[in-house]
CSV table of C-alpha atoms and ligand atoms in Angstrom, one decimal:
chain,number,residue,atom,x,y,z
M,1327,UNK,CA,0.0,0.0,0.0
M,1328,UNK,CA,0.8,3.7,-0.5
M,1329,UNK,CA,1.1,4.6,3.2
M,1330,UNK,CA,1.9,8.5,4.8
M,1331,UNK,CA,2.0,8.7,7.9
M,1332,UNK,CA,1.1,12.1,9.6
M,1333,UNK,CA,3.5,13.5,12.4
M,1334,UNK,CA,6.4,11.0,13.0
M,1335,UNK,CA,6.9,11.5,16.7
M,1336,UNK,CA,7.3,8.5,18.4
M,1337,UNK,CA,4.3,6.3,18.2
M,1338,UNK,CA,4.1,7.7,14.2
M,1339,UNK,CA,8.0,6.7,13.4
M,1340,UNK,CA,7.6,3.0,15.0
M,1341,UNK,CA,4.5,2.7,12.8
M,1342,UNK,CA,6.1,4.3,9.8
M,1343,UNK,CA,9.3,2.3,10.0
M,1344,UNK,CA,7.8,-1.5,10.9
M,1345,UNK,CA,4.8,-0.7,8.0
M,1346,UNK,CA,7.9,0.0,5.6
M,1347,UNK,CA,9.5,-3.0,6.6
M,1348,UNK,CA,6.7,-4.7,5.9
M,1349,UNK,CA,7.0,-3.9,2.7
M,1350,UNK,CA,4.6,-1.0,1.9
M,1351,UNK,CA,6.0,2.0,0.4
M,1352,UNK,CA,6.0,4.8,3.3
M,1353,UNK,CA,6.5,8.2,3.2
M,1354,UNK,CA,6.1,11.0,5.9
M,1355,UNK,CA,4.7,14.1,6.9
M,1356,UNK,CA,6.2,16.5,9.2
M,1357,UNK,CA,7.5,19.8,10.6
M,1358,UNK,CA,10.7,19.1,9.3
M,1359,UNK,CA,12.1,20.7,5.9
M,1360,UNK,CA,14.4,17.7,4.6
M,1361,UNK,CA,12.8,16.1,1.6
M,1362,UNK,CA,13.8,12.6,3.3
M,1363,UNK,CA,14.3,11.7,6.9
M,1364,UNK,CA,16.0,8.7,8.4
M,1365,UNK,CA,14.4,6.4,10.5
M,1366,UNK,CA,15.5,3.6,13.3
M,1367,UNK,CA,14.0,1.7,15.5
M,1368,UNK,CA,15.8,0.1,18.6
M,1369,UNK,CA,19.0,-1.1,17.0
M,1370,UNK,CA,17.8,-2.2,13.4
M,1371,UNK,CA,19.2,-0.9,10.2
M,1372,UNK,CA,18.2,2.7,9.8
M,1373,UNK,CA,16.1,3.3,6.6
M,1374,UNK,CA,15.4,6.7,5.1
M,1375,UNK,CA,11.5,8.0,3.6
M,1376,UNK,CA,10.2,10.9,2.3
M,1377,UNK,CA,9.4,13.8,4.0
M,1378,UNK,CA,6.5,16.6,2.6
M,1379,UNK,CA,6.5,14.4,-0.8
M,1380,UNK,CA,3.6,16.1,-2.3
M,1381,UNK,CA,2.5,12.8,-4.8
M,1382,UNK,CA,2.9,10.3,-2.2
M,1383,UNK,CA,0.2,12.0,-0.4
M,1384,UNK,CA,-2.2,12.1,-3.3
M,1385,UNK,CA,-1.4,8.6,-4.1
M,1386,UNK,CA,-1.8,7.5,-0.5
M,1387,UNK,CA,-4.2,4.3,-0.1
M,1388,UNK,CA,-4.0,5.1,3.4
M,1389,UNK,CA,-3.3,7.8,6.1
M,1390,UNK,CA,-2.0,7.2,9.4
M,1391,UNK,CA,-2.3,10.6,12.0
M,1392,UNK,CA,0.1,10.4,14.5
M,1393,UNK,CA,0.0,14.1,15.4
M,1394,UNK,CA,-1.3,14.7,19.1
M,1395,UNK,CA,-5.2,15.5,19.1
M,1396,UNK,CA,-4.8,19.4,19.6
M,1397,UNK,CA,-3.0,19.2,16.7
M,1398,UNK,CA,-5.3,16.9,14.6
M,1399,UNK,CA,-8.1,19.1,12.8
M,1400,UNK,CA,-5.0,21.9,11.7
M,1401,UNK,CA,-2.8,19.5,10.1
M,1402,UNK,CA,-5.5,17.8,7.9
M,1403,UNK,CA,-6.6,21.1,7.1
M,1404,UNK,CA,-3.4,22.3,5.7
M,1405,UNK,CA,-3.2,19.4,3.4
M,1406,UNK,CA,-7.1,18.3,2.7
M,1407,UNK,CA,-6.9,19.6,-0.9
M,1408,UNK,CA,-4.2,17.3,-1.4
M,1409,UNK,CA,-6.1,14.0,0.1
M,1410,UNK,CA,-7.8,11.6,-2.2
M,1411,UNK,CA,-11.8,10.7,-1.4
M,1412,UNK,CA,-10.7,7.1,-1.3
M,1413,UNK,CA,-7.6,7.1,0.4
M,1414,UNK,CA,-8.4,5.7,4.1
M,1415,UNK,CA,-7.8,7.9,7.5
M,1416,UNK,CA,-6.8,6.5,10.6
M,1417,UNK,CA,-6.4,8.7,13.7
M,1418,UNK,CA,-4.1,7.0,16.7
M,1419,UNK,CA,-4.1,9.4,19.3
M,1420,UNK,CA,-4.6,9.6,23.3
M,1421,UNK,CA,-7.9,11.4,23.4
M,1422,UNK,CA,-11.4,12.0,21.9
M,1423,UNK,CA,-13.3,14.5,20.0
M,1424,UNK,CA,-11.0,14.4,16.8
M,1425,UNK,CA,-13.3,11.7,15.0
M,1426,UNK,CA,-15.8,14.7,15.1
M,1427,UNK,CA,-13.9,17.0,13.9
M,1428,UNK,CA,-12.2,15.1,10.7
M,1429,UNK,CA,-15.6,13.4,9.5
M,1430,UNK,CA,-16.6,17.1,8.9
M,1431,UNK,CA,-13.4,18.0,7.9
M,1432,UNK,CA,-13.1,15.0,5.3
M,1433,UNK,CA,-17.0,13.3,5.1
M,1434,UNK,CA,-16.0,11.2,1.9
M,1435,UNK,CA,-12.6,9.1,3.5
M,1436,UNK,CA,-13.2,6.1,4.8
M,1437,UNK,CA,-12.5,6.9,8.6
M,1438,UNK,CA,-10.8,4.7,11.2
M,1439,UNK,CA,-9.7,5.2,14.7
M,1440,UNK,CA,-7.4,2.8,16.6
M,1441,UNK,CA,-5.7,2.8,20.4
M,1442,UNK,CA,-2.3,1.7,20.6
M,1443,UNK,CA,-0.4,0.3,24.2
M,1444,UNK,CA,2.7,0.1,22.3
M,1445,UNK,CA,5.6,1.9,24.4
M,1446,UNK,CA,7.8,4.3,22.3
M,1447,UNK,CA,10.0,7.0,23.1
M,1448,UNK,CA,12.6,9.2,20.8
M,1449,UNK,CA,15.9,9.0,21.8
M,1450,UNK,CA,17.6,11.3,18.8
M,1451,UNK,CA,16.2,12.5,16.0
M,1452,UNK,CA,16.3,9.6,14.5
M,1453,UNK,CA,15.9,7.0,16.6
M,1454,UNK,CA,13.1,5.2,18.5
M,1455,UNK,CA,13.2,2.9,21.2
M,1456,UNK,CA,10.2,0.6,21.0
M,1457,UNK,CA,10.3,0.8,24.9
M,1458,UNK,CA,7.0,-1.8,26.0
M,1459,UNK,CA,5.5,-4.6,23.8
M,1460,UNK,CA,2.0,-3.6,23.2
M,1461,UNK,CA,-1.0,-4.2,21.5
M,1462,UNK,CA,-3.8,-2.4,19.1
M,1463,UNK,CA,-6.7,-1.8,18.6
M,1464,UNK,CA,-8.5,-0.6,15.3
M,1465,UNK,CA,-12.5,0.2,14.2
M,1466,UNK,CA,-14.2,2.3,11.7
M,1467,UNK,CA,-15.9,5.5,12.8
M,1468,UNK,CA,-18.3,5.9,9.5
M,1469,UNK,CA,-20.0,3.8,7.3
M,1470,UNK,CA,-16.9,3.5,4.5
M,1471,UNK,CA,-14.7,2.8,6.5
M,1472,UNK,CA,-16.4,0.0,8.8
M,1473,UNK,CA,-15.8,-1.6,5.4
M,1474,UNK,CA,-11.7,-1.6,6.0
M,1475,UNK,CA,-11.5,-4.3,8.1
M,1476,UNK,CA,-8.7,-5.4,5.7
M,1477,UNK,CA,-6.6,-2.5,7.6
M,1478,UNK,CA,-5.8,-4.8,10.6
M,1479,UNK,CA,-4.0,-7.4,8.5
M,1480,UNK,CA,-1.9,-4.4,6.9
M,1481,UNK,CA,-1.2,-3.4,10.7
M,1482,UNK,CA,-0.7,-6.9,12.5
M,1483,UNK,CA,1.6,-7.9,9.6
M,1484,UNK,CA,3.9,-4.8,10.5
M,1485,UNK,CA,3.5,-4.5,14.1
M,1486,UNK,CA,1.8,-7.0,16.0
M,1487,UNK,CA,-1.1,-7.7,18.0
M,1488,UNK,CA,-3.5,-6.2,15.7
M,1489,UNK,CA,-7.7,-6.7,16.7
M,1490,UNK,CA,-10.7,-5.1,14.7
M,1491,UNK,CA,-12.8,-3.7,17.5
M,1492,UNK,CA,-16.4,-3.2,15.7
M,1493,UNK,CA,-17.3,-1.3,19.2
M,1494,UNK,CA,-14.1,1.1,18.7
M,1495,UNK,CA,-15.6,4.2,20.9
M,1496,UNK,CA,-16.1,1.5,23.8
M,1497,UNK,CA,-12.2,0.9,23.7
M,1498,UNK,CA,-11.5,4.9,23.2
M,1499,UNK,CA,-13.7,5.3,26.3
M,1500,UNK,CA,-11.9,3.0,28.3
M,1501,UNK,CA,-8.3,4.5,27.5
M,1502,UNK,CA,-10.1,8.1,28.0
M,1503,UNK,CA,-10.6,7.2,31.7
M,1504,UNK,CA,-7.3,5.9,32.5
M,1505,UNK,CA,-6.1,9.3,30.9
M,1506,UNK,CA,-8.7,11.2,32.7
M,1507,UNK,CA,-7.5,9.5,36.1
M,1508,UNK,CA,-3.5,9.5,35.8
M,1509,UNK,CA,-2.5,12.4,33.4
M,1510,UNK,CA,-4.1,15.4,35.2
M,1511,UNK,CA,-3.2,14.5,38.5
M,1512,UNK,CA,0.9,13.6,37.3
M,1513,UNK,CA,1.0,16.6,35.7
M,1514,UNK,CA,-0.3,19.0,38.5
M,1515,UNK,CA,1.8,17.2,41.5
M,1516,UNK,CA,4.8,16.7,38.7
M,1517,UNK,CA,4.7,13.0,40.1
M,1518,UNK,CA,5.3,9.4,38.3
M,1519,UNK,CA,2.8,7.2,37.6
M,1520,UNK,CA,3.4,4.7,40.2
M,1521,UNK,CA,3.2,7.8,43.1
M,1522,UNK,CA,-0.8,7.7,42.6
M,1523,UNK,CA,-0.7,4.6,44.1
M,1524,UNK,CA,-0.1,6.4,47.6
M,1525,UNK,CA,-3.2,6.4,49.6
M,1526,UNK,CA,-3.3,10.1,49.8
M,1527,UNK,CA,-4.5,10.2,46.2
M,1528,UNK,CA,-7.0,7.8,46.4
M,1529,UNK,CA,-9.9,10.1,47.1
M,1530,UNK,CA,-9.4,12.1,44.1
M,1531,UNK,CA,-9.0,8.8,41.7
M,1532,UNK,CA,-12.6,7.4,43.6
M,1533,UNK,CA,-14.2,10.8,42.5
M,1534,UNK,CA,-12.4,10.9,39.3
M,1535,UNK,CA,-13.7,7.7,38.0
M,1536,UNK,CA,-17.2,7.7,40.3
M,1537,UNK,CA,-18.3,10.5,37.6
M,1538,UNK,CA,-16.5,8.8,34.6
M,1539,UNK,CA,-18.2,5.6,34.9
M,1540,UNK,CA,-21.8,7.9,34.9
M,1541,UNK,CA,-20.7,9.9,31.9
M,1542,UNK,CA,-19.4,6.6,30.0
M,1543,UNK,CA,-23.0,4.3,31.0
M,1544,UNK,CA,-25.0,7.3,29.8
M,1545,UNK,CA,-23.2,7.4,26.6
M,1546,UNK,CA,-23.8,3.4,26.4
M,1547,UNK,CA,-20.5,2.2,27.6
M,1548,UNK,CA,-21.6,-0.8,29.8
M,1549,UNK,CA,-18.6,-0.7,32.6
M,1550,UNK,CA,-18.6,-0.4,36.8
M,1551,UNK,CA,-16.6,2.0,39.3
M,1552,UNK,CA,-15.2,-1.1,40.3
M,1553,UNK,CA,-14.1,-2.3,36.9
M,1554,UNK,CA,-12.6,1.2,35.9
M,1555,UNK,CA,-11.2,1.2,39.3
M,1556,UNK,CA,-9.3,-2.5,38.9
M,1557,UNK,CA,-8.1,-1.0,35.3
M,1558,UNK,CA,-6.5,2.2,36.9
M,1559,UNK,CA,-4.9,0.8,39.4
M,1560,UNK,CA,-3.1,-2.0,37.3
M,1561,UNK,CA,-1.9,0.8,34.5
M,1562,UNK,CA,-0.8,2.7,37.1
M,1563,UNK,CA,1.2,-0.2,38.0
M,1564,UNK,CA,2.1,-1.2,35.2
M,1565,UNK,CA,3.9,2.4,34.4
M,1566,UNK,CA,4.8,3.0,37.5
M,1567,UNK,CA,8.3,4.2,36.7
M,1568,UNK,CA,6.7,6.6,33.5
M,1569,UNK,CA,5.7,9.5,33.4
M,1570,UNK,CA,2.4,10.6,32.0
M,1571,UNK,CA,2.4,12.2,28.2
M,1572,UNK,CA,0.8,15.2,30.3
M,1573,UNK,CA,3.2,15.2,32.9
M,1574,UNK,CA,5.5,15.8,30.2
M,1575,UNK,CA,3.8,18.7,28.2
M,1576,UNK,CA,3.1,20.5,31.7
M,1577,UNK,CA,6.7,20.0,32.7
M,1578,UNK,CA,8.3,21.1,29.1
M,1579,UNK,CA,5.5,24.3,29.0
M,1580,UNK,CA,4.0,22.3,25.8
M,1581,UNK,CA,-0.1,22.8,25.0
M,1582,UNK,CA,-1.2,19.3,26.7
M,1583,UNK,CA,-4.5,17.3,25.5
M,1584,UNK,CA,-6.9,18.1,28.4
M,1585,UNK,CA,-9.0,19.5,25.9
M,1586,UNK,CA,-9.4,15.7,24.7
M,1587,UNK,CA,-9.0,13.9,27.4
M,1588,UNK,CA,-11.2,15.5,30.7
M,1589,UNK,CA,-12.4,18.7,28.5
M,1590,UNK,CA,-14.1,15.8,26.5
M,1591,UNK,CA,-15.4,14.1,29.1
M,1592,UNK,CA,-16.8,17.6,30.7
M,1593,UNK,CA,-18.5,17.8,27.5
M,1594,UNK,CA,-20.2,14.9,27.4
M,1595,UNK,CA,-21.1,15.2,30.7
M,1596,UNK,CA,-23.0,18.4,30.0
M,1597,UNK,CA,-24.8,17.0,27.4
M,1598,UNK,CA,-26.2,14.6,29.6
M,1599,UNK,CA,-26.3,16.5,32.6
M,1600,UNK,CA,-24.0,14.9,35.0
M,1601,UNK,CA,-22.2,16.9,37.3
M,1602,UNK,CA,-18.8,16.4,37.2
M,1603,UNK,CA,-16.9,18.5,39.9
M,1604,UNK,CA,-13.5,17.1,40.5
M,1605,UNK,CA,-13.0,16.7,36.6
M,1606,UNK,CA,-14.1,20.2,36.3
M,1607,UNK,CA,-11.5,21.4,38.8
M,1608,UNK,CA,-8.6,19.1,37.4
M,1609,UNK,CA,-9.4,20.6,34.3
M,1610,UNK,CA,-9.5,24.3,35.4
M,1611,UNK,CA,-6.1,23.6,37.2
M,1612,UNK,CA,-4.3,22.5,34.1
M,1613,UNK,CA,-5.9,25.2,32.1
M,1614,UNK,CA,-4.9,27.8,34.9
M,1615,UNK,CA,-1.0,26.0,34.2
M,1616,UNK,CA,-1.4,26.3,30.6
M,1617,UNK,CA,-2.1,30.1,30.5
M,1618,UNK,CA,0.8,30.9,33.2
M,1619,UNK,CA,2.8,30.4,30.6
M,1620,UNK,CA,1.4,33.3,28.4
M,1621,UNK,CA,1.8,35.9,31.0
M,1622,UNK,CA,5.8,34.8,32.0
A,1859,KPL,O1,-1.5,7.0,28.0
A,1859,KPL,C1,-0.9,7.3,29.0
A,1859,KPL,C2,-0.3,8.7,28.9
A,1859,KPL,O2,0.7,9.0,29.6
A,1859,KPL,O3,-0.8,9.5,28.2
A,1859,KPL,C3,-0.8,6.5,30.2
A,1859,KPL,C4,-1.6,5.2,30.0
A,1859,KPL,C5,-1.3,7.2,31.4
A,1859,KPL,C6,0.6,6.0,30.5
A,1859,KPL,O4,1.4,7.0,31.0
């Protein structure tokens, strides 16, 4: 397949490089001015791909979106003249709200979204260390493209485990409220993952998820406090030593995806009129961060 791939951070370049190993031609689209840029993962041979290659990305069969979710709706915008009606959009981000925004943006493409545990992080320019073993999930978002199935052979033959989840906003949902539990509060107390295990955060993660289970079964996402709870606690766990993605932004003064993550949950919630007041004060908090920034 003709494959671009849409903001090769970390996640993007582990995709773009194993899906051109694979053997699909792969080019990329990024901030950088290079016409090509080389790629590594871990210690394997680096390769190079095109960078801003105009034809590719009218000839692409499909494109991946890498780019964080604030950045989502500008980047597709810029280029939207230059995207076929067939060729197929994926969106693999932390976050929701996007799907909303691109299936106005581009109502013909087939439209995908997928969730990703894969662990990457970019150690130079270009490499990537492929950091935790993961798995993926992938489901269309409109009526084309619950017809491309076919997309999770293309992506389990590059980077495996693959699944087609036909219930793909139940999976986003689920990822939303870990986000929505561990990334505001690391980012506020500028603590790892594994510190929210302490018992003095406890009350805040019971409120957290005690009005994120009520926005998710009123939006028909059949899950328990208790279930939510168990899946919390084990991610937290399980990255204990990480730190969150927001964490990071907070830390590095970079615009962080609260709008996606709680500010879309405190929309939703509105919408079915479910008060939500300790996600409406994490949310306030990291906005109050955020805008610090402006006035240093
Ligand atoms: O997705 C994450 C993030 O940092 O954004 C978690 C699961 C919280 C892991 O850090």
């Amino acid at each position: 397949m003709n494959i671009v791939v849409l903001g090769p951070g970390a996640v993007g370049s582990l995709w773009a490089y194993s899906l051109h190993q694979a053997g699909h031609s792969v080019s990329v689209y990024s901030r950088r001015q290079s016409p090509f840029i080389p790629l590594q993962v871990d210690q394997h041979p680096i390769i190079s791909v095109q960078n801003n290659h105009l034809d590719s990305l009218r000839n692409a069969d499909l494109l991946l979106v890498t780019v964080k979710a604030p950045q989502v709706a500008q980047a597709l915008t810029s280029i939207k003249q230059e995207i076929d009606a067939d060729c197929i959009v994926v969106l693999m981000h932390n976050g929701m709200g996007t799907a909303e925004q691109i299936s106005q943006l581009l109502p013909n493409n087939p439209l995908l979204l997928a969730t990703t545990t894969h662990g990457a992080l970019r150690s130079s320019s270009e490499q990537v260390l492929h950091t935790g073993l993961g798995s993926t999930q992938i489901g269309g978002y409109n009526q084309t493209g619950m017809q491309c199935q076919f997309v999770t052979e293309v992506f389990h033959h590059a980077l495996a485990h693959v699944e087609w989840n036909s219930q793909i906003l139940n999976a986003l949902w689920n990822k939303l409220a870990i986000n929505c539990a561990i990334n505001p509060l690391t980012a506020i107390h500028q603590i790892y993952n594994g510190q929210l295990a302490e018992p003095h955060y406890a009350e805040a993660i019971h409120a957290i998820i005690g009005e994120v289970s009520q926005v998710m079964n009123a939006e028909g996402v059949e899950v328990t406090e208790q279930q939510l709870e168990a899946r919390i606690y084990h991610v937290i766990e399980a990255t204990a030593k990480n730190h969150s993605s927001m964490q990071q932004d907070i830390f590095h003064q970079r615009q962080s995806e609260i709008d996606f993550i709680t500010g879309y949950l405190l929309q939703k919630a509105q919408q079915h009129g479910i008060s939500t007041p300790t996600n409406s004060a994490l949310f306030k908090h990291i906005k109050q961060i955020e805008q610090s920034w402006i006035h240093e």
